[in-house]
Tab-separated table of C-alpha atoms and ligand atoms in Angstrom:
chain	number	residue	atom	x	y	z
A	106	MET	CA	-57.857	-146.063	4.617
A	107	ALA	CA	-57.018	-144.460	7.966
A	108	THR	CA	-56.969	-140.675	7.858
A	109	PRO	CA	-54.170	-138.713	9.592
A	110	THR	CA	-56.716	-137.965	12.362
A	111	ASP	CA	-57.488	-141.698	12.806
A	112	THR	CA	-53.775	-142.417	13.214
A	113	ILE	CA	-53.309	-139.740	15.894
A	114	LEU	CA	-56.422	-140.894	17.747
A	115	ALA	CA	-55.320	-144.531	17.729
A	116	ARG	CA	-51.942	-143.614	19.206
A	117	GLN	CA	-53.624	-141.520	21.879
A	118	ASP	CA	-55.730	-144.496	22.901
A	119	ALA	CA	-52.670	-146.708	23.040
A	120	PHE	CA	-50.378	-144.413	24.980
A	121	MET	CA	-52.367	-141.789	26.920
A	122	THR	CA	-54.540	-141.992	30.018
A	123	ASN	CA	-57.537	-140.401	28.302
A	124	ASN	CA	-58.380	-137.941	31.091
A	125	TYR	CA	-60.351	-135.672	28.813
A	126	ALA	CA	-63.684	-136.165	27.053
A	127	ARG	CA	-62.052	-135.150	23.789
A	128	VAL	CA	-63.845	-134.811	20.490
A	129	PRO	CA	-62.271	-136.817	17.647
A	130	VAL	CA	-60.430	-133.891	16.081
A	131	ALA	CA	-56.643	-133.404	16.070
A	132	MET	CA	-55.395	-129.882	15.482
A	133	VAL	CA	-52.088	-129.425	13.711
A	134	ARG	CA	-51.798	-125.734	12.829
A	135	GLY	CA	-53.096	-122.336	13.916
A	136	ASN	CA	-52.932	-118.728	12.812
A	137	GLY	CA	-54.745	-116.015	14.772
A	138	ALA	CA	-58.293	-117.271	15.302
A	139	ASP	CA	-57.963	-119.941	12.580
A	140	LEU	CA	-57.126	-123.582	13.174
A	141	TRP	CA	-56.566	-126.547	10.852
A	142	ASP	CA	-56.964	-130.199	11.742
A	143	ALA	CA	-54.828	-133.131	10.633
A	144	ASP	CA	-57.129	-133.760	7.661
A	145	GLY	CA	-56.869	-130.153	6.459
A	146	LYS	CA	-60.280	-128.924	7.661
A	147	GLN	CA	-60.314	-125.280	8.775
A	148	TYR	CA	-61.998	-124.040	11.987
A	149	LEU	CA	-62.781	-120.642	13.431
A	150	ASP	CA	-61.624	-120.604	17.049
A	151	LEU	CA	-63.796	-118.434	19.295
A	152	PHE	CA	-62.569	-120.066	22.503
A	153	ALA	CA	-58.788	-119.601	22.157
A	154	GLY	CA	-57.593	-122.775	23.907
A	155	PHE	CA	-59.513	-122.057	27.130
A	156	GLY	CA	-58.305	-118.480	26.963
A	157	ALA	CA	-54.586	-119.237	26.823
A	158	PRO	CA	-53.456	-118.150	23.329
A	159	ILE	CA	-54.729	-114.699	24.228
A	160	LEU	CA	-53.179	-113.060	21.140
A	161	GLY	CA	-54.275	-115.875	18.842
A	162	HIS	CA	-52.392	-118.870	17.555
A	163	CYS	CA	-48.759	-118.369	16.525
A	164	HIS	CA	-48.780	-114.568	16.774
A	165	PRO	CA	-45.750	-113.630	14.608
A	166	GLU	CA	-44.186	-111.376	17.245
A	167	LEU	CA	-44.517	-114.064	19.917
A	168	VAL	CA	-42.985	-116.588	17.528
A	169	GLU	CA	-40.116	-114.145	17.046
A	170	ALA	CA	-39.788	-113.567	20.814
A	171	VAL	CA	-39.594	-117.286	21.557
A	172	HIS	CA	-37.051	-117.823	18.736
A	173	ALA	CA	-34.864	-114.978	19.945
A	174	GLN	CA	-34.929	-116.222	23.546
A	175	ALA	CA	-34.425	-119.852	22.478
A	176	GLN	CA	-31.124	-118.859	20.917
A	177	LYS	CA	-29.971	-117.001	24.044
A	178	LEU	CA	-30.924	-118.924	27.183
A	179	TRP	CA	-33.647	-121.384	28.198
A	180	HIS	CA	-33.281	-122.154	31.854
A	181	VAL	CA	-30.801	-121.793	34.674
A	182	GLY	CA	-32.891	-122.401	37.794
A	183	ASN	CA	-34.120	-119.980	40.376
A	184	LEU	CA	-30.921	-119.655	42.389
A	185	LEU	CA	-29.787	-117.307	39.624
A	186	HIS	CA	-31.392	-114.162	38.265
A	187	THR	CA	-32.616	-113.863	34.677
A	188	GLU	CA	-33.666	-110.846	32.676
A	189	PRO	CA	-37.000	-112.049	31.158
A	190	GLN	CA	-38.330	-113.026	34.586
A	191	THR	CA	-37.604	-109.646	36.162
A	192	HIS	CA	-38.980	-107.808	33.108
A	193	LEU	CA	-42.166	-109.835	33.358
A	194	ALA	CA	-42.593	-109.171	37.078
A	195	GLU	CA	-42.179	-105.462	36.385
A	196	ALA	CA	-44.752	-105.524	33.556
A	197	ILE	CA	-47.352	-107.373	35.657
A	198	SER	CA	-46.764	-105.176	38.698
A	199	LYS	CA	-47.127	-101.989	36.641
A	200	HIS	CA	-50.414	-103.227	35.167
A	201	ALA	CA	-51.717	-104.222	38.612
A	202	PHE	CA	-51.213	-101.866	41.567
A	203	PRO	CA	-48.270	-100.064	43.190
A	204	GLY	CA	-45.944	-102.412	45.033
A	205	ALA	CA	-47.370	-105.636	43.530
A	206	LYS	CA	-44.878	-108.527	43.617
A	207	CYS	CA	-44.872	-111.750	41.593
A	208	PHE	CA	-44.119	-115.421	42.142
A	209	PHE	CA	-43.908	-117.535	38.986
A	210	SER	CA	-45.177	-121.081	38.502
A	211	HIS	CA	-46.574	-123.037	35.543
A	212	SER	CA	-50.324	-123.345	35.821
A	213	GLY	CA	-53.422	-121.899	37.399
A	214	ALA	CA	-53.523	-124.658	40.001
A	215	ASP	CA	-50.010	-124.034	41.211
A	216	ALA	CA	-50.434	-120.243	41.155
A	217	ASN	CA	-53.422	-120.823	43.448
A	218	GLU	CA	-51.408	-123.239	45.604
A	219	ALA	CA	-48.895	-120.437	46.103
A	220	ALA	CA	-51.711	-118.036	47.044
A	221	ILE	CA	-53.121	-120.495	49.596
A	222	LYS	CA	-49.675	-121.182	51.067
A	223	LEU	CA	-49.000	-117.454	51.376
A	224	ALA	CA	-52.366	-117.006	53.117
A	225	ARG	CA	-51.514	-119.789	55.576
A	226	LEU	CA	-48.213	-118.093	56.412
A	227	TYR	CA	-50.182	-114.906	57.020
A	228	GLY	CA	-52.494	-116.850	59.323
A	229	ASN	CA	-49.499	-118.236	61.224
A	230	LYS	CA	-48.174	-114.770	61.817
A	231	ASN	CA	-51.582	-113.242	62.564
A	232	PRO	CA	-53.473	-115.866	64.612
A	233	GLY	CA	-56.164	-113.469	65.844
A	234	LYS	CA	-58.556	-115.356	68.137
A	235	SER	CA	-58.141	-118.698	66.394
A	236	PRO	CA	-58.513	-121.631	68.796
A	237	HIS	CA	-55.723	-123.371	66.833
A	238	GLY	CA	-53.098	-120.707	67.513
A	239	HIS	CA	-52.967	-119.988	63.789
A	240	ARG	CA	-55.611	-119.252	61.182
A	241	TYR	CA	-55.926	-121.446	58.090
A	242	GLY	CA	-59.558	-121.316	56.936
A	243	VAL	CA	-60.282	-120.204	53.382
A	244	VAL	CA	-63.842	-119.428	52.296
A	245	THR	CA	-64.557	-119.873	48.585
A	246	ALA	CA	-67.710	-119.890	46.464
A	247	THR	CA	-69.920	-122.733	45.348
A	248	ALA	CA	-69.600	-123.395	41.591
A	249	SER	CA	-66.050	-122.011	41.700
A	250	PHE	CA	-63.100	-123.648	39.990
A	251	HIS	CA	-59.555	-123.197	41.249
A	252	GLY	CA	-57.698	-126.243	39.912
A	253	ARG	CA	-57.147	-129.953	40.441
A	254	SER	CA	-54.140	-130.114	42.772
A	255	PHE	CA	-54.929	-131.145	46.344
A	256	ALA	CA	-55.300	-127.694	47.880
A	257	THR	CA	-57.100	-126.302	44.845
A	258	MET	CA	-59.518	-129.252	44.710
A	259	GLY	CA	-60.309	-128.256	48.288
A	260	ALA	CA	-60.768	-124.649	47.235
A	261	THR	CA	-63.021	-125.593	44.323
A	262	GLY	CA	-66.682	-125.334	45.324
A	263	GLN	CA	-67.859	-128.308	43.246
A	264	PRO	CA	-68.040	-131.690	45.043
A	265	LYS	CA	-67.635	-133.637	41.772
A	266	ILE	CA	-64.049	-132.310	41.461
A	267	ARG	CA	-63.096	-133.807	44.853
A	268	GLU	CA	-64.933	-137.131	44.571
A	269	GLY	CA	-62.654	-140.148	44.894
A	270	PHE	CA	-59.688	-138.149	46.157
A	271	GLU	CA	-60.593	-137.789	49.826
A	272	PRO	CA	-59.196	-136.918	52.292
A	273	ILE	CA	-58.931	-133.416	50.924
A	274	VAL	CA	-56.711	-130.708	52.436
A	275	PRO	CA	-58.757	-129.321	55.341
A	276	GLY	CA	-59.739	-125.717	55.914
A	277	PHE	CA	-62.006	-124.879	52.975
A	278	SER	CA	-65.652	-123.856	53.212
A	279	TYR	CA	-68.060	-122.665	50.556
A	280	VAL	CA	-70.747	-120.013	50.244
A	281	PRO	CA	-72.972	-119.084	47.304
A	282	PHE	CA	-71.309	-116.562	44.973
A	283	ASN	CA	-72.859	-113.105	45.226
A	284	ASP	CA	-74.297	-113.672	48.716
A	285	ILE	CA	-72.544	-111.251	51.060
A	286	ASP	CA	-74.595	-112.321	54.100
A	287	ALA	CA	-73.598	-115.948	53.613
A	288	LEU	CA	-69.958	-114.863	53.443
A	289	LYS	CA	-70.316	-112.780	56.597
A	290	ALA	CA	-71.731	-115.801	58.407
A	291	ALA	CA	-69.044	-118.152	57.088
A	292	ILE	CA	-66.048	-116.120	58.247
A	293	ASP	CA	-65.058	-117.289	61.728
A	294	ASP	CA	-62.048	-116.943	64.049
A	295	ASN	CA	-60.134	-119.469	61.980
A	296	THR	CA	-60.685	-117.768	58.615
A	297	VAL	CA	-57.607	-116.235	57.032
A	298	ALA	CA	-58.736	-115.670	53.426
A	299	VAL	CA	-61.623	-115.375	51.019
A	300	MET	CA	-60.870	-116.718	47.555
A	301	LEU	CA	-63.064	-115.833	44.579
A	302	GLU	CA	-63.016	-115.662	40.814
A	303	PRO	CA	-64.181	-112.096	40.052
A	304	ILE	CA	-66.270	-113.695	37.290
A	305	GLN	CA	-66.820	-117.425	37.697
A	306	GLY	CA	-65.576	-119.173	34.574
A	307	GLU	CA	-66.137	-122.929	34.758
A	308	GLY	CA	-69.258	-122.298	36.837
A	309	GLY	CA	-70.891	-120.614	33.816
A	310	VAL	CA	-69.474	-117.070	33.359
A	311	ASN	CA	-71.331	-115.966	36.501
A	312	MET	CA	-71.105	-112.223	37.042
A	313	PRO	CA	-70.924	-110.648	40.492
A	314	SER	CA	-73.619	-108.111	41.271
A	315	ASP	CA	-72.395	-104.508	41.060
A	316	ASN	CA	-71.546	-104.090	44.749
A	317	TYR	CA	-70.506	-107.594	45.662
A	318	LEU	CA	-66.724	-107.426	45.305
A	319	LYS	CA	-66.547	-104.028	47.013
A	320	GLN	CA	-68.556	-105.460	49.924
A	321	VAL	CA	-66.262	-108.503	50.031
A	322	ARG	CA	-63.224	-106.220	50.124
A	323	LYS	CA	-64.710	-104.252	53.006
A	324	LEU	CA	-65.624	-107.396	54.908
A	325	CYS	CA	-62.114	-108.812	54.471
A	326	ASP	CA	-60.648	-105.568	55.812
A	327	GLU	CA	-62.963	-105.624	58.833
A	328	ARG	CA	-62.171	-109.270	59.647
A	329	ASP	CA	-58.431	-109.171	58.793
A	330	CYS	CA	-58.869	-111.710	55.998
A	331	LEU	CA	-56.871	-111.711	52.787
A	332	LEU	CA	-58.859	-111.329	49.595
A	333	ILE	CA	-57.535	-113.672	46.906
A	334	CYS	CA	-58.864	-113.113	43.382
A	335	ASP	CA	-58.384	-116.055	41.043
A	336	GLU	CA	-57.876	-114.321	37.705
A	337	VAL	CA	-56.668	-117.388	35.847
A	338	TRP	CA	-59.512	-116.888	33.338
A	339	THR	CA	-60.131	-113.192	33.691
A	340	GLY	CA	-56.621	-111.709	33.732
A	341	VAL	CA	-54.610	-110.094	30.929
A	342	ALA	CA	-57.153	-107.868	29.158
A	343	ARG	CA	-59.694	-110.668	28.761
A	344	THR	CA	-62.530	-108.695	30.386
A	345	GLY	CA	-61.763	-105.209	29.081
A	346	LYS	CA	-59.390	-104.326	31.957
A	347	ASN	CA	-55.870	-105.546	32.660
A	348	PHE	CA	-57.413	-107.706	35.411
A	349	ALA	CA	-61.108	-108.187	36.165
A	350	HIS	CA	-60.876	-106.934	39.764
A	351	GLN	CA	-60.240	-103.495	38.217
A	352	LEU	CA	-63.767	-103.595	36.752
A	353	TRP	CA	-65.078	-103.160	40.295
A	354	ASP	CA	-62.257	-100.907	41.422
A	355	ILE	CA	-60.963	-103.113	44.203
A	356	THR	CA	-57.431	-104.160	45.131
A	357	PRO	CA	-57.111	-107.787	46.186
A	358	ASP	CA	-54.342	-108.777	48.581
A	359	ILE	CA	-53.370	-111.583	46.232
A	360	PHE	CA	-54.411	-112.460	42.700
A	361	THR	CA	-53.431	-115.290	40.424
A	362	LEU	CA	-52.893	-115.608	36.695
A	363	ALA	CA	-52.333	-118.439	34.207
A	364	LYS	CA	-53.907	-119.178	30.785
A	365	GLY	CA	-53.548	-115.854	28.893
A	366	VAL	CA	-50.496	-114.628	30.786
A	367	GLY	CA	-48.304	-117.193	28.972
A	368	GLY	CA	-50.106	-116.896	25.653
A	369	GLY	CA	-50.334	-120.703	25.431
A	370	LEU	CA	-47.041	-121.530	27.161
A	371	ALA	CA	-47.010	-122.970	30.686
A	372	LEU	CA	-46.978	-120.005	33.035
A	373	GLY	CA	-48.795	-119.256	36.279
A	374	VAL	CA	-48.302	-116.189	38.436
A	375	MET	CA	-49.215	-115.336	42.003
A	376	VAL	CA	-49.253	-111.583	42.516
A	377	CYS	CA	-49.382	-110.154	46.037
A	378	LYS	CA	-49.289	-106.823	47.785
A	379	GLY	CA	-45.742	-105.731	48.579
A	380	GLU	CA	-46.337	-105.994	52.325
A	381	LEU	CA	-47.174	-109.711	52.013
A	382	ALA	CA	-44.038	-110.572	50.027
A	383	PRO	CA	-41.794	-110.931	53.133
A	384	LEU	CA	-43.900	-113.966	54.115
A	385	PHE	CA	-42.393	-115.808	51.125
A	386	ASP	CA	-38.954	-114.186	51.454
A	387	TRP	CA	-36.271	-116.765	52.217
A	388	ARG	CA	-34.511	-114.176	54.380
A	389	THR	CA	-37.542	-114.107	56.702
A	390	HIS	CA	-37.266	-117.855	57.289
A	391	GLY	CA	-33.610	-118.585	56.626
A	392	ARG	CA	-34.726	-121.147	54.003
A	393	ALA	CA	-36.900	-121.319	50.902
A	394	VAL	CA	-40.538	-121.828	51.946
A	395	HIS	CA	-41.935	-122.081	48.450
A	396	GLY	CA	-40.575	-122.522	44.935
A	397	THR	CA	-40.599	-124.546	41.744
A	398	THR	CA	-37.779	-125.443	39.364
A	399	LEU	CA	-39.128	-124.158	36.069
A	400	GLY	CA	-41.256	-121.263	37.378
A	401	GLY	CA	-40.652	-118.169	35.260
A	402	ASN	CA	-38.239	-119.916	32.914
A	403	CYS	CA	-36.697	-117.720	30.235
A	404	LEU	CA	-38.758	-118.876	27.242
A	405	THR	CA	-42.196	-118.447	28.789
A	406	ALA	CA	-41.210	-115.203	30.516
A	407	ALA	CA	-39.861	-113.695	27.275
A	408	VAL	CA	-43.142	-114.473	25.504
A	409	ALA	CA	-45.200	-113.110	28.397
A	410	VAL	CA	-43.229	-109.839	28.425
A	411	LYS	CA	-43.914	-109.439	24.700
A	412	ILE	CA	-47.637	-110.053	25.278
A	413	TRP	CA	-47.870	-107.046	27.617
A	414	GLU	CA	-45.931	-104.914	25.124
A	415	ILE	CA	-48.396	-105.820	22.378
A	416	VAL	CA	-51.450	-105.402	24.649
A	417	ASP	CA	-50.313	-101.832	25.433
A	418	ARG	CA	-49.103	-100.884	21.968
A	419	ASP	CA	-52.214	-102.149	20.191
A	420	GLY	CA	-54.731	-100.926	22.781
A	421	LEU	CA	-56.034	-104.450	23.343
A	422	VAL	CA	-57.600	-103.689	26.725
A	423	ALA	CA	-59.903	-101.121	25.098
A	424	ARG	CA	-60.405	-103.430	22.113
A	425	SER	CA	-61.474	-106.273	24.388
A	426	ALA	CA	-64.024	-103.981	26.081
A	427	LYS	CA	-65.386	-102.610	22.800
A	428	LEU	CA	-65.513	-105.864	20.865
A	429	GLY	CA	-66.951	-107.555	23.956
A	430	ASP	CA	-69.774	-104.991	24.119
A	431	LYS	CA	-70.541	-105.675	20.471
A	432	LEU	CA	-70.442	-109.422	21.073
A	433	LYS	CA	-72.881	-109.127	23.957
A	434	ALA	CA	-75.189	-106.819	21.982
A	435	ASP	CA	-75.119	-109.224	19.008
A	436	MET	CA	-75.851	-112.175	21.273
A	437	LYS	CA	-78.713	-110.316	22.955
A	438	ALA	CA	-80.169	-109.588	19.517
A	439	MET	CA	-79.792	-113.298	18.748
A	440	GLN	CA	-81.548	-114.073	22.046
A	441	ALA	CA	-84.512	-111.946	20.944
A	442	ARG	CA	-84.748	-113.976	17.704
A	443	SER	CA	-84.148	-117.346	19.375
A	444	ASN	CA	-87.697	-118.334	20.390
A	445	GLY	CA	-86.566	-118.837	23.968
A	446	VAL	CA	-83.554	-121.052	23.205
A	447	ILE	CA	-81.230	-118.389	24.654
A	448	THR	CA	-82.324	-117.289	28.124
A	449	ASP	CA	-79.413	-115.075	29.179
A	450	VAL	CA	-76.266	-113.431	27.843
A	451	ARG	CA	-73.654	-112.281	30.359
A	452	GLY	CA	-69.991	-111.511	30.753
A	453	ALA	CA	-67.414	-108.758	30.409
A	454	GLY	CA	-65.080	-107.982	27.522
A	455	LEU	CA	-64.303	-111.024	25.439
A	456	PHE	CA	-65.543	-113.438	28.087
A	457	VAL	CA	-69.191	-114.144	27.390
A	458	GLY	CA	-71.596	-116.816	28.615
A	459	VAL	CA	-74.802	-117.727	26.811
A	460	GLU	CA	-77.421	-119.572	28.842
A	461	LEU	CA	-79.635	-122.050	26.990
A	462	ASP	CA	-82.999	-123.592	27.682
A	463	ASN	CA	-82.020	-127.085	26.591
A	464	SER	CA	-85.682	-128.135	26.285
A	465	LYS	CA	-86.071	-125.735	23.347
A	466	LEU	CA	-83.176	-127.227	21.363
A	467	LYS	CA	-83.758	-129.791	18.620
A	468	PRO	CA	-83.768	-133.258	20.306
A	469	GLU	CA	-80.691	-134.369	18.351
A	470	ILE	CA	-78.724	-131.367	19.696
A	471	LYS	CA	-80.002	-131.970	23.254
A	472	ASP	CA	-77.888	-129.582	25.361
A	473	ALA	CA	-74.996	-127.088	25.403
A	474	PRO	CA	-72.359	-129.810	24.825
A	475	GLY	CA	-74.482	-130.902	21.833
A	476	VAL	CA	-74.364	-127.329	20.498
A	477	PHE	CA	-70.585	-127.330	20.924
A	478	LYS	CA	-70.287	-130.584	18.942
A	479	GLU	CA	-72.567	-129.434	16.138
A	480	CYS	CA	-70.711	-126.107	15.869
A	481	LEU	CA	-67.444	-128.007	15.616
A	482	LYS	CA	-68.842	-130.085	12.726
A	483	ARG	CA	-69.595	-126.792	11.003
A	484	GLY	CA	-66.086	-125.440	11.624
A	485	LEU	CA	-66.696	-123.294	14.714
A	486	LEU	CA	-64.967	-123.840	18.042
A	487	ILE	CA	-66.711	-122.515	21.173
A	488	ASN	CA	-67.202	-124.212	24.561
A	489	ALA	CA	-69.949	-125.610	26.760
A	490	THR	CA	-69.912	-125.748	30.560
A	491	GLN	CA	-72.349	-126.922	33.255
A	492	GLY	CA	-74.598	-128.505	30.606
A	493	THR	CA	-76.521	-125.329	29.789
A	494	THR	CA	-73.944	-122.562	29.218
A	495	LEU	CA	-72.008	-121.784	26.059
A	496	ARG	CA	-68.789	-119.836	26.492
A	497	ILE	CA	-67.379	-117.520	23.849
A	498	ALA	CA	-63.875	-116.244	24.587
A	499	PRO	CA	-61.925	-115.546	21.408
A	500	CYS	CA	-58.384	-114.220	21.217
A	501	LEU	CA	-58.055	-110.447	21.651
A	502	THR	CA	-56.938	-110.126	18.027
A	503	VAL	CA	-60.034	-111.752	16.501
A	504	THR	CA	-61.537	-109.653	13.699
A	505	GLU	CA	-65.113	-108.390	13.620
A	506	ALA	CA	-65.657	-110.341	10.409
A	507	GLN	CA	-64.553	-113.544	12.157
A	508	MET	CA	-66.893	-112.846	15.070
A	509	ASP	CA	-69.804	-112.230	12.692
A	510	ALA	CA	-69.052	-115.432	10.776
A	511	GLY	CA	-68.897	-117.425	14.011
A	512	LEU	CA	-72.166	-116.069	15.368
A	513	LYS	CA	-73.890	-116.890	12.081
A	514	ILE	CA	-72.847	-120.528	12.419
A	515	LEU	CA	-73.967	-120.570	16.058
A	516	GLU	CA	-77.375	-119.107	15.238
A	517	GLY	CA	-77.891	-121.779	12.580
A	518	VAL	CA	-77.083	-124.536	15.098
A	519	LEU	CA	-79.349	-123.095	17.802
A	520	ALA	CA	-82.195	-122.747	15.311
A	521	GLY	CA	-81.687	-126.352	14.215
A	522	LYS	CA	-81.134	-125.259	10.607
B	831	PLP	N1	-58.594	-121.123	38.245
B	831	PLP	C1	-59.523	-120.915	37.302
B	831	PLP	C2	-60.487	-119.775	37.474
B	831	PLP	C3	-59.588	-121.729	36.180
B	831	PLP	O1	-60.532	-121.525	35.241
B	831	PLP	C4	-58.656	-122.783	36.047
B	831	PLP	C5	-58.682	-123.685	34.890
B	831	PLP	O2	-59.585	-123.700	34.110
B	831	PLP	C6	-57.714	-122.970	37.058
B	831	PLP	C7	-57.706	-122.110	38.140
B	831	PLP	C8	-56.712	-124.066	36.971
B	831	PLP	O3	-55.760	-123.727	36.017
B	831	PLP	P1	-54.816	-124.845	35.375
B	831	PLP	O4	-55.681	-125.710	34.542
B	831	PLP	O5	-53.813	-124.056	34.584
B	831	PLP	O6	-54.183	-125.562	36.505
């Protein structure tokens, strides 16, 4: 007889485009770091929906916030003002830097689109010595990921993301992450911005060296380039700071948020320095130059405001740093016991990458995606990227006992036991 999971999977095949290499599991319920599938099996979630349900699944206060807002007002469009949206902008600005201003969208890709469009307007107004009469070049890093819209495919430093979609929006060039000399050489008279993830997520939780982001900031200042930090993964207390750029004590000109900022609802944010905001101001142009219908709608904004309240009240920034240090220490201890299977442990806060030597895994496990699949069979949800890296990024409310239980399962899988 078909199980409830079989039924869901069959319908997906019939009616969806199957973009994703999904595993045959259908989740129906969540609570904190626990998940249950359609057949009633329980899982421990140490990846929190790619970082989005940052306070765990169905956090009771977020459920209450969405209920309360759902009974008041959902959406009126952005020609009118709404309270949740302005409260959210204030909360983000206060957690960022003085004068920070927000534009709301729905995803990481469209937050980054907004950042790139703002940078191009800056380059129109400040042409420098560009032979084109305006600057539009954006330098990004190889192995970066910035989204799958047209401009953000261009920004993403991985050719496989762009393949089949050419011609891509022009103006993007790529340099190795962490190589300040390469960046210096890549910035030319047409360059208007440098766009980086402070910690590369999809590329394998790649950490910048201690000085790198400070050097990038200085270089951008010297060459009148905007520094755009893509904090779609790293924002909202994930790395033990409100935003990861604060780990290196720099102020970007623009940074972007998605994933955790909406707690699992569709929200993206572009945050810019106050002095850049007039470039998007309709009064500057006499017309709207950028916008989106549902950006900052009341339901998502109300939930996002509540997230910041809870982050502050419950000290979740410090908790992310402390629990993250323990996670890294535990993983390094596991590395020492792993007979070479684990070759590196890196990350900040609750955003940790574990590098594997796939040749040391049991043949039936094969590689990092194989580890992910075997963990899932045993009731643990983590993630694999780039073939060799495991990513652990639980919700900020995960308990120590849950972390310990998860790592025990992982160690068993890596040891082939
Ligand atoms: N930027 C980064 C750093 C990301 O990791 C992602 C998605 O994983 C994106 C942008 C794109 O975000 P979205 O999938 O919400 O469009």
